[in-house]
Amino acid sequence: MGIKGLSQVIADNAPSAIKVNEIKAFFGRKVAIDASMCLYQFLIAVRQDGSQLQSEDGETTSHLMGMFYRTIRMIDNGIKPVYVFDGKPPDMKSGELEKRSERRAEAEKALTEAKEKGDAKEAEKFERRLVKVTKQQNEEVKHLLGLMGIPVVEAPCEAEAQCAHLVKAGKVFGTATEDMDALTFGSSVLLRHLLAPESKKIPIKEFHLARVLEEMKLSEDEFIDLCILLGCDYCGTIRGVGPKKAVELIRQHKNIETVLENIDQTKYPPPEDWPYKRARELFREPEVTKGEDVELTWKEPDVEGIVKFMCGDKNFSEERIRSALTRMQKSRNAGTQGRIDSFFSVSTQVKCVTAAKRKAQEEAEKMKKGGKKGAPPKKRAK
Amino acid sequence: MSLQAMDSSHVALVSLKLEVGLFDTYRCDRTINLGLSLANMSKALKCANNDDTCMLKYEENEGDSIVFTFADPKRDKTQDVTVKMMDIDSEHLGIPDQDYAVVCEMPAAEFQKTCKDLSTFSDSLNITATKAGIVFTGKGDIGSSVVTYSPSSSADDENEAVTLEVKEPVNVNFSIKYMNQFTKATALSDRVRLSLCNDVPVVVEYPIEENGFLRFYLAPKIDDDDNME
């Protein structure tokens, strides 16, 4: 899933690339959302007494509930969402997908065992692991979004890549996802926890690619190679190379070819026929629909249509759906507050570093250097 | 000495400039950024009495703090307040020169009252200005309030006049909540100057004597977005 340990690497090496903000700070922003990933989250998280929400005829409705309310919450906060759906998975992902289906099989086995033993808690845990987004659920959500007047983009391949492309093309401000690979695909801004439930009060984490590169002193290509070394969805990694070593290697050797030439391959064996070059191509030139071919319009919601679909077909409470829609209409009509930073551009970065902090940084530098020479680096507690 | 800050939601920007002429003595060897928490600085300033003189001192080799010295010559008293600095890493916005279509000057207290009156009816303030005058409108569910000023060239007192320069008419909307925050600066100055253009942030400026200003920039509300049908 995404890039292994990337957020930690960024937090350690480029802390100023991460900003923490409340949802209301994003008003007026257009945001591309990886729909497939959030559907999956809704199916896992939107539950009542441990089981998914269902309509009268036993169909799951957690995904619709989640999509409806979270979307309205964003609109309430002046955000304009665009949902991007996954297309076909890239061929290179087959390895990863195989692993996932193996894990599913394991979970399935464990689930039957737990059920036999009558362990409800364990059973629920494994049941959550078995959650899969069906084609029908995807279609239902697209239908709902259509009725709500929210634009939907069908990616030809990976949704992450499409989101990143929309950001690069200037169509949207950033990508909202939990998978860090949107950054590897070149999304200049990545937002985490944008779709987290309001009740959990999780602040939104903003990752800025340009500052990651600047602070880690990496080019975009070097960053992609670093992500491959850390571990992506498309190929394996060199055994024994963890996040720290990966950063060190890329800083020193700039790309995977040179890394391979310079490391002791008996100590750090790379995978056989390692397809890192193809993975790299996939990150550099992913299959996407060009930004100019994507038109984004936010239309008036079809209130009666939504009520008919959500309350008629899916048995949601009409009163609640209608009141949520009234709220949505109200925020739509309130007129959008402009952002001052869309009129004035950033001219300089103002830095004021206190002596205390400078000292702390120097100490940290010294520690790093000392660690290299002498004692082995401490392992991070798990 | 200048200061810039933005509110957390990036709607408004404040810019304070105090030119050298405003100080009795002023020495600064090189351009330097000092990071201070506004909350902590105001704690220091609250220690001062109205007629005190204030000295700000920062020395690079003396740690991470700024000293505010308030002196009361009548009592031969001085009070030193030391405030710790903070690390700052933020974006400084460049404000381009703008040729404003409308510039209006009026008594600061008058503008404050107008904003306060309108805010009881509405969250949003509409300003329309033509050669004939400038109109502030607040419309809400319970009713509305409309304040019209015709340019008063004949006012006896210069400080009471409402002057209006109009190159082109404007019609813009702003959040009144922010305006009410801005008018807290009314005590600084007798006059306030509003500079307006369609679809650009308004500037609410309070001059500080001859040698400085406090300016607030506020992004307008946009009625229909280009792709919001």
XYZ file of C-alpha atoms in Angstrom:
611
model
C 0.000 0.000 0.000
C 1.650 3.193 -1.114
C 5.286 3.728 -0.215
C 6.577 1.953 2.822
C 7.588 4.322 5.607
C 7.686 7.397 3.381
C 5.772 9.627 5.754
C 8.237 8.781 8.518
C 11.188 9.450 6.216
C 9.735 12.859 5.388
C 8.997 13.624 9.020
C 12.595 12.745 9.914
C 14.382 14.401 7.009
C 12.148 17.229 5.857
C 9.919 18.248 8.767
C 9.056 21.623 7.271
C 7.395 19.884 4.302
C 4.566 18.802 6.582
C 1.955 21.266 7.707
C -0.908 20.488 10.006
C -4.154 22.309 9.422
C -7.800 22.261 10.284
C -10.290 21.364 7.581
C -11.599 24.913 7.421
C -8.209 26.174 6.259
C -8.892 24.478 2.930
C -11.968 26.468 1.941
C -12.062 27.489 -1.685
C -9.665 24.679 -2.613
C -10.387 22.112 -5.282
C -9.177 18.713 -4.186
C -8.812 15.429 -6.085
C -9.775 12.423 -3.997
C -8.791 8.830 -4.564
C -12.323 7.413 -4.522
C -11.466 3.735 -4.489
C -9.413 4.125 -1.372
C -12.038 6.068 0.520
C -14.786 3.636 -0.463
C -12.689 0.918 1.038
C -12.279 2.941 4.199
C -16.009 3.559 4.450
C -16.758 -0.146 4.107
C -14.372 -0.838 6.956
C -15.159 2.066 9.212
C -18.810 3.017 8.735
C -20.468 0.429 10.916
C -23.088 -0.040 13.516
C -22.567 -2.609 16.266
C -19.641 -3.977 14.341
C -21.418 -4.808 11.124
C -21.866 -2.837 7.939
C -24.972 -0.775 7.350
C -27.537 -2.543 5.260
C -30.689 -1.692 3.403
C -33.922 -3.681 3.897
C -32.970 -6.252 1.314
C -29.613 -6.879 2.937
C -27.405 -4.860 0.630
C -24.480 -3.023 2.145
C -24.918 0.749 2.279
C -21.905 1.842 4.375
C -20.171 3.221 1.299
C -23.120 5.453 0.359
C -23.531 6.738 3.874
C -19.825 7.552 4.125
C -19.641 9.178 0.726
C -22.766 11.267 1.253
C -21.886 12.745 4.629
C -18.153 13.200 4.120
C -18.752 14.938 0.804
C -21.258 17.284 2.399
C -18.814 17.984 5.198
C -16.231 19.085 2.655
C -18.717 21.308 0.831
C -19.755 22.760 4.190
C -16.154 23.776 4.625
C -15.988 25.362 1.197
C -13.921 22.584 -0.374
C -14.718 21.447 -3.902
C -14.060 17.728 -4.201
C -13.376 15.770 -7.388
C -13.514 11.983 -7.072
C -11.110 9.908 -9.114
C -11.846 6.209 -9.624
C -9.283 3.513 -10.361
C -9.154 2.043 -13.842
C -7.443 -1.238 -14.621
C -4.491 -2.033 -12.396
C -1.111 -1.720 -14.108
C 0.472 -5.060 -15.094
C 3.273 -4.379 -12.682
C 0.931 -4.461 -9.761
C 0.139 -8.148 -10.324
C 2.760 -9.221 -7.769
C 1.313 -6.960 -5.134
C -2.238 -8.010 -5.981
C -1.248 -11.659 -5.723
C 0.147 -11.026 -2.267
C -3.053 -9.304 -1.311
C -5.213 -12.195 -2.434
C -2.962 -14.567 -0.493
C -3.508 -12.461 2.566
C -7.232 -12.541 1.886
C -7.197 -16.299 1.740
C -5.382 -16.392 5.065
C -7.842 -13.996 6.623
C -10.710 -16.071 5.301
C -9.303 -19.158 6.933
C -8.780 -17.323 10.178
C -12.313 -16.006 10.005
C -13.858 -19.469 9.752
C -11.682 -20.616 12.610
C -12.695 -17.704 14.771
C -16.351 -18.295 13.954
C -16.040 -21.934 14.891
C -14.528 -20.957 18.180
C -17.267 -18.396 18.626
C -14.808 -15.560 19.112
C -16.851 -12.605 17.872
C -14.123 -10.023 18.333
C -11.569 -11.971 16.329
C -14.183 -12.753 13.708
C -14.960 -9.082 13.283
C -11.283 -8.272 12.924
C -10.839 -10.762 10.128
C -14.082 -9.819 8.529
C -12.795 -6.274 8.212
C -9.708 -7.576 6.485
C -11.883 -9.307 3.940
C -13.674 -6.175 2.872
C -13.554 -5.626 -0.848
C -15.147 -2.901 -2.921
C -17.463 -4.478 -5.485
C -18.137 -3.162 -8.931
C -21.739 -2.504 -8.011
C -20.722 -0.409 -5.009
C -18.452 1.631 -7.253
C -21.311 2.240 -9.662
C -23.730 3.171 -6.878
C -21.323 5.745 -5.529
C -20.755 7.235 -8.980
C -24.521 7.466 -9.383
C -24.858 9.227 -6.032
C -22.055 11.681 -6.799
C -23.661 12.412 -10.154
C -26.911 13.280 -8.392
C -25.029 15.478 -5.934
C -23.449 17.404 -8.799
C -19.905 16.394 -7.824
C -17.491 15.754 -10.703
C -16.136 12.236 -11.152
C -13.047 11.315 -13.148
C -12.426 7.780 -14.341
C -8.703 7.171 -14.391
C -7.442 4.935 -17.185
C -5.189 3.231 -14.665
C -4.157 4.176 -11.105
C -6.314 6.809 -9.401
C -3.311 8.155 -7.484
C -1.484 8.884 -10.709
C -4.525 10.618 -12.175
C -4.965 12.747 -9.064
C -1.301 13.743 -9.168
C -1.657 14.668 -12.814
C -4.685 16.888 -12.102
C -2.600 18.688 -9.486
C 0.305 19.126 -11.876
C -2.016 20.413 -14.577
C -3.263 23.055 -12.137
C -6.809 21.682 -12.178
C -6.889 21.086 -8.442
C -4.917 22.185 -5.403
C -3.907 18.784 -4.076
C -4.566 15.057 -3.781
C -6.464 13.746 -0.791
C -5.461 10.193 -0.011
C -3.783 8.084 2.638
C -1.414 6.437 0.153
C 1.840 8.312 0.015
C 2.579 7.331 -3.592
C 0.631 10.327 -4.868
C 3.787 12.272 -4.000
C 5.909 9.849 -5.981
C 3.587 10.396 -8.928
C 4.411 14.080 -8.588
C 1.429 15.560 -6.754
C 2.818 18.826 -5.415
C 0.469 18.690 -2.442
C -0.863 15.637 -0.640
C -3.543 15.857 2.035
C -3.909 13.128 4.593
C -6.958 12.596 6.820
C -9.188 14.942 4.804
C -11.883 12.295 4.838
C -11.395 11.240 8.425
C -14.617 11.319 10.413
C -15.374 14.608 12.103
C -15.852 12.929 15.465
C -12.237 11.775 15.596
C -10.963 15.354 15.262
C -7.869 14.351 13.342
C -6.149 17.393 11.883
C -5.255 17.345 8.213
C -1.643 16.764 7.293
C -0.400 18.604 4.256
C 2.726 17.284 2.507
C 4.497 19.594 0.055
C 6.602 17.822 -2.535
C 8.704 20.860 -3.460
C 9.787 21.325 0.126
C 10.481 17.619 0.549
C 12.826 17.770 -2.430
C 14.400 21.017 -1.316
C 15.035 19.945 2.218
C 16.250 16.456 1.362
C 18.291 17.917 -1.511
C 16.866 15.448 -4.011
C 15.729 15.831 -7.596
C 12.344 14.437 -8.542
C 13.970 11.443 -10.227
C 16.098 10.743 -7.183
C 12.971 10.935 -5.060
C 11.250 8.348 -7.242
C 14.232 6.015 -6.903
C 14.185 6.534 -3.166
C 10.510 5.543 -3.059
C 11.263 2.380 -5.031
C 14.004 1.501 -2.559
C 11.630 2.095 0.337
C 9.094 -0.258 -1.200
C 6.250 0.458 -3.615
C 3.315 -1.509 -5.006
C 5.106 -2.431 -8.207
C 8.268 -4.294 -7.319
C 10.318 -5.695 -4.470
C 13.156 -4.038 -2.591
C 16.754 -4.798 -1.737
C 16.872 -7.003 1.318
C 18.417 -5.364 4.329
C 17.967 -1.815 3.057
C 15.654 0.023 5.415
C 14.480 3.620 5.275
C 17.657 5.085 6.782
C 19.958 3.169 4.482
C 17.779 3.960 1.463
C 18.020 7.701 2.060
C 21.764 7.411 2.566
C 22.248 5.370 -0.605
C 20.253 7.698 -2.825
C 21.969 10.769 -1.398
C 25.331 9.201 -2.143
C 24.693 7.455 -5.450
C 21.765 9.435 -6.943
C 20.078 6.477 -8.655
C 19.404 2.775 -8.269
C 21.852 1.755 -11.048
C 24.782 3.343 -9.213
C 23.514 2.025 -5.897
C 23.584 -1.520 -7.309
C 27.100 -1.017 -8.631
C 28.368 0.158 -5.282
C 26.749 -2.008 -2.656
C 27.874 -5.433 -1.575
C 25.226 -7.527 -3.292
C 25.941 -10.578 -1.188
C 25.091 -8.599 1.916
C 22.232 -6.684 0.325
C 20.726 -8.958 -2.322
C 18.385 -7.197 -4.766
C 15.412 -9.213 -6.056
C 16.066 -11.375 -9.095
C 15.242 -9.652 -12.411
C 14.327 -6.610 -10.397
C 11.951 -4.515 -12.540
C 12.831 -1.223 -10.858
C 13.273 0.471 -14.239
C 9.717 -0.276 -15.228
C 8.438 0.843 -11.837
C 10.358 4.060 -12.321
C 8.790 4.579 -15.749
C 5.378 3.979 -14.208
C 5.978 6.751 -11.687
C 7.463 9.134 -14.236
C 5.020 8.583 -17.076
C 1.892 6.971 -15.686
C -1.109 6.326 -17.872
C -3.478 9.225 -17.239
C -6.170 11.250 -18.932
C -4.639 14.605 -19.844
C -5.640 17.541 -17.711
C -7.020 19.532 -20.635
C -9.390 16.671 -21.454
C -10.863 16.709 -17.993
C -13.637 19.140 -17.334
C -14.612 19.800 -13.768
C -17.999 21.304 -13.004
C -19.844 21.399 -9.732
C -23.556 21.348 -10.439
C -26.692 21.991 -8.433
C -27.610 18.779 -6.551
C -30.710 16.899 -7.684
C -32.473 16.813 -4.315
C -35.459 14.696 -5.364
C -33.177 12.285 -7.201
C -31.010 11.832 -4.132
C -33.988 11.341 -1.838
C -35.430 8.768 -4.212
C -32.138 6.872 -4.434
C -30.996 7.094 -0.806
C -34.382 6.863 0.932
C -36.463 4.988 -1.612
C -33.954 2.366 -2.722
C -31.514 2.320 0.151
C -33.768 2.974 3.164
C -31.959 5.957 4.623
C -33.968 8.337 6.786
C -35.542 10.929 4.532
C -35.529 13.582 7.221
C -31.785 13.310 7.761
C -30.920 13.205 4.092
C -33.049 16.261 3.408
C -31.590 18.268 6.260
C -28.059 17.419 5.129
C -28.948 18.524 1.616
C -30.387 21.804 2.883
C -27.101 22.425 4.641
C -25.213 21.671 1.464
C -27.408 24.040 -0.545
C -26.881 26.771 2.006
C -23.113 26.558 1.886
C -23.197 26.418 -1.896
C -25.223 29.600 -2.078
C -23.299 31.500 0.577
C -20.818 32.609 -2.047
C -17.253 31.562 -1.807
C -14.839 33.504 0.299
C -11.744 34.268 -1.768
C -8.288 33.413 -0.471
C -5.781 36.181 0.009
C -2.971 33.901 -1.173
C -4.670 33.493 -4.532
C -4.198 37.234 -5.133
C -0.770 37.775 -3.643
C 1.967 35.315 -4.394
C 4.709 34.214 -2.091
C 7.700 36.480 -2.593
C 10.086 35.174 0.008
C 10.322 32.566 2.664
C 10.844 34.288 5.985
C 12.964 32.314 8.354
C 13.845 33.153 11.871
C 15.831 30.473 13.609
C 16.525 31.028 17.268
C 19.954 30.203 18.618
C 18.466 27.467 20.771
C 17.077 25.700 17.739
C 20.281 26.172 15.795
C 22.169 24.542 18.595
C 19.731 21.639 18.690
C 20.152 21.155 14.948
C 23.925 21.161 15.240
C 23.739 18.591 18.001
C 21.522 16.411 15.837
C 24.012 16.696 12.974
C 26.849 15.696 15.264
C 24.863 12.712 16.521
C 24.297 11.541 12.971
C 27.960 11.750 12.092
C 28.985 10.121 15.349
C 26.558 7.282 14.697
C 28.195 6.518 11.377
C 31.662 6.162 12.796
C 31.048 4.389 16.039
C 28.154 2.511 17.516
C 25.583 0.907 15.211
C 22.478 3.067 14.754
C 19.780 2.363 17.255
C 16.897 0.351 15.950
C 13.589 2.128 16.060
C 11.309 0.543 18.614
C 8.422 -1.208 17.001
C 10.348 48.181 10.935
C 7.642 46.138 9.313
C 5.403 43.241 10.131
C 3.265 40.908 8.069
C 0.863 38.228 9.189
C -1.988 36.233 7.739
C -4.945 34.714 9.543
C -4.924 30.932 9.744
C -7.508 30.497 7.011
C -5.629 32.792 4.618
C -8.416 35.269 3.995
C -6.892 38.406 5.412
C -3.440 39.853 5.730
C -2.126 42.534 8.022
C 0.844 44.699 7.234
C 2.343 47.180 9.658
C 5.029 49.631 8.721
C 6.817 51.941 11.112
C 9.315 54.114 9.313
C 12.543 55.375 10.833
C 11.107 58.875 11.240
C 8.582 57.578 13.733
C 11.263 56.667 16.251
C 13.290 59.082 18.387
C 16.353 56.960 17.820
C 16.675 54.005 15.512
C 19.572 51.734 14.791
C 19.582 48.553 12.754
C 22.863 47.328 11.270
C 21.450 44.851 8.811
C 18.103 43.487 7.733
C 17.014 40.899 10.202
C 13.902 38.816 10.781
C 12.706 38.557 14.333
C 10.152 35.889 15.136
C 7.743 36.804 17.903
C 4.474 35.336 19.008
C 1.831 38.060 18.788
C 0.201 36.794 21.966
C 3.459 37.086 23.891
C 4.298 40.465 22.451
C 0.943 41.854 23.495
C 1.607 40.598 27.020
C 4.701 42.778 27.037
C 2.943 45.794 25.560
C 0.155 45.583 28.127
C 2.728 46.398 30.806
C 3.184 49.857 29.372
C 1.338 52.952 30.564
C -0.146 55.368 28.074
C 2.538 58.033 28.363
C 5.534 55.751 28.653
C 8.245 55.761 26.055
C 9.068 52.370 24.687
C 12.444 51.047 23.668
C 12.832 47.809 21.740
C 16.174 46.126 21.896
C 17.549 43.029 20.269
C 21.195 42.005 20.339
C 22.305 39.047 18.359
C 24.718 37.770 20.937
C 22.375 38.003 23.846
C 20.236 34.953 23.330
C 16.843 34.542 21.810
C 14.928 37.404 23.270
C 13.763 40.929 22.709
C 13.691 43.471 25.489
C 10.921 46.046 25.729
C 11.904 48.879 28.053
C 9.096 51.165 29.182
C 10.260 54.409 30.727
C 8.161 56.822 32.754
C 10.294 59.985 33.042
C 7.920 61.613 35.537
C 8.567 58.910 38.076
C 12.092 58.052 36.959
C 10.870 54.536 36.494
C 11.830 51.956 33.917
C 10.401 48.529 33.350
C 12.197 45.867 31.304
C 10.064 43.155 29.779
C 11.908 40.360 28.040
C 10.049 38.240 25.509
C 11.418 34.999 24.117
C 11.561 34.786 20.351
C 10.123 31.923 18.356
C 11.191 30.014 15.283
C 9.395 31.177 12.204
C 9.348 29.569 8.823
C 6.556 31.108 6.872
C 5.705 32.535 3.534
C 5.978 36.237 2.994
C 3.493 37.454 0.417
C 4.546 40.031 -2.096
C 1.840 42.637 -2.567
C 1.814 43.965 -6.102
C 1.197 47.632 -6.817
C -2.416 48.030 -7.684
C -4.131 50.906 -9.359
C -7.342 51.082 -7.365
C -10.568 52.087 -9.069
C -11.982 53.685 -5.939
C -10.274 55.346 -3.011
C -12.451 56.552 -0.163
C -11.366 58.348 2.985
C -13.573 58.888 5.992
C -13.420 59.280 9.760
C -12.237 55.985 11.240
C -14.957 56.016 13.886
C -17.606 56.466 11.200
C -16.413 53.413 9.311
C -16.357 51.409 12.529
C -19.965 52.299 13.303
C -21.122 51.474 9.791
C -19.521 48.028 9.918
C -20.940 47.351 13.349
C -24.449 48.416 12.318
C -24.423 46.287 9.208
C -23.074 43.247 10.987
C -26.220 42.980 13.071
C -28.139 42.236 9.876
C -25.739 40.326 7.717
C -22.557 38.280 7.550
C -21.575 39.934 4.384
C -20.935 43.530 3.452
C -21.594 44.834 -0.023
C -19.785 47.976 -1.096
C -20.802 49.795 -4.253
C -19.157 53.016 -5.266
C -19.900 55.353 -8.142
C -19.113 58.996 -8.742
C -22.368 59.813 -6.966
C -21.357 58.188 -3.703
C -20.421 55.080 -1.807
C -23.009 52.654 -0.425
C -22.495 49.996 2.262
C -25.198 47.341 2.366
C -25.852 44.488 4.785
C -28.791 42.292 3.879
C -29.982 39.421 5.994
C -33.005 37.310 6.922
C -34.357 39.794 9.443
C -33.910 42.899 7.337
C -31.248 45.106 5.955
C -29.207 48.204 6.625
C -27.978 50.518 3.909
C -25.564 53.375 4.561
C -24.990 55.923 1.809
C -22.306 58.613 1.771
C -22.360 61.325 -0.796
C -18.946 62.912 -1.163
C -18.888 65.897 1.137
C -16.569 68.439 -0.381
C -18.099 71.182 1.707
C -17.522 69.705 5.167
C -16.055 72.306 7.484
C -13.814 70.016 9.400
C -11.225 68.222 7.308
C -11.251 65.299 9.686
C -15.001 64.799 9.340
C -15.155 64.758 5.535
C -15.871 61.723 3.419
C -13.810 61.988 0.260
C -14.220 59.759 -2.733
C -12.096 59.298 -5.832
C -13.732 57.127 -8.461
C -12.033 56.078 -11.659
C -14.442 53.248 -12.304
C -17.482 52.107 -10.350
C -17.044 49.027 -8.143
C -19.355 46.475 -6.590
C -17.732 44.030 -4.165
C -18.651 41.760 -1.260
C -16.691 41.046 1.897
C -17.074 39.095 5.074
C -18.141 41.590 7.698
C -16.636 39.537 10.499
C -13.174 40.456 9.287
C -14.062 44.120 8.812
C -15.150 44.315 12.434
C -11.792 42.929 13.464
C -10.013 45.536 11.366
C -11.924 48.430 12.878
C -10.390 47.613 16.246
C -7.529 49.753 14.948
C -9.792 52.827 14.962
C -8.045 54.262 18.009
C -4.804 54.504 16.040
C -5.948 57.139 13.653
C -8.656 59.710 12.964
C -9.020 58.688 9.353
C -9.319 55.447 7.458
C -8.709 54.917 3.769
C -10.450 52.193 1.751
C -8.963 51.240 -1.610
C -11.198 49.135 -3.793
C -11.272 47.360 -7.119
C -13.607 44.696 -8.450
C -12.420 41.159 -7.706
C -9.325 42.238 -5.774
C -8.695 42.383 -2.047
C -9.767 45.615 -0.374
C -7.178 47.625 1.539
C -8.274 49.176 4.826
C -5.516 51.531 5.839
C -4.970 53.384 9.102
C -2.140 55.893 8.763
C 0.156 56.208 11.768
C 1.206 59.858 11.969
C 3.203 60.770 8.889
C 5.570 57.857 8.971
C 3.765 54.591 9.043
C 0.599 52.664 8.485
C -1.397 49.660 9.518
C -2.971 48.009 6.486
C -5.457 45.196 6.310
C -6.037 43.288 3.097
C -9.192 41.233 2.777
C -9.997 38.837 -0.057
C -13.438 39.431 -1.572
C -16.300 36.968 -1.580
C -16.857 35.555 -5.013
C -20.451 35.017 -6.050
C -20.184 32.453 -8.786
C -17.103 30.577 -9.484
C -16.253 30.087 -13.149
C -17.066 26.404 -12.950
C -19.684 26.356 -10.244
C -22.941 26.331 -12.094
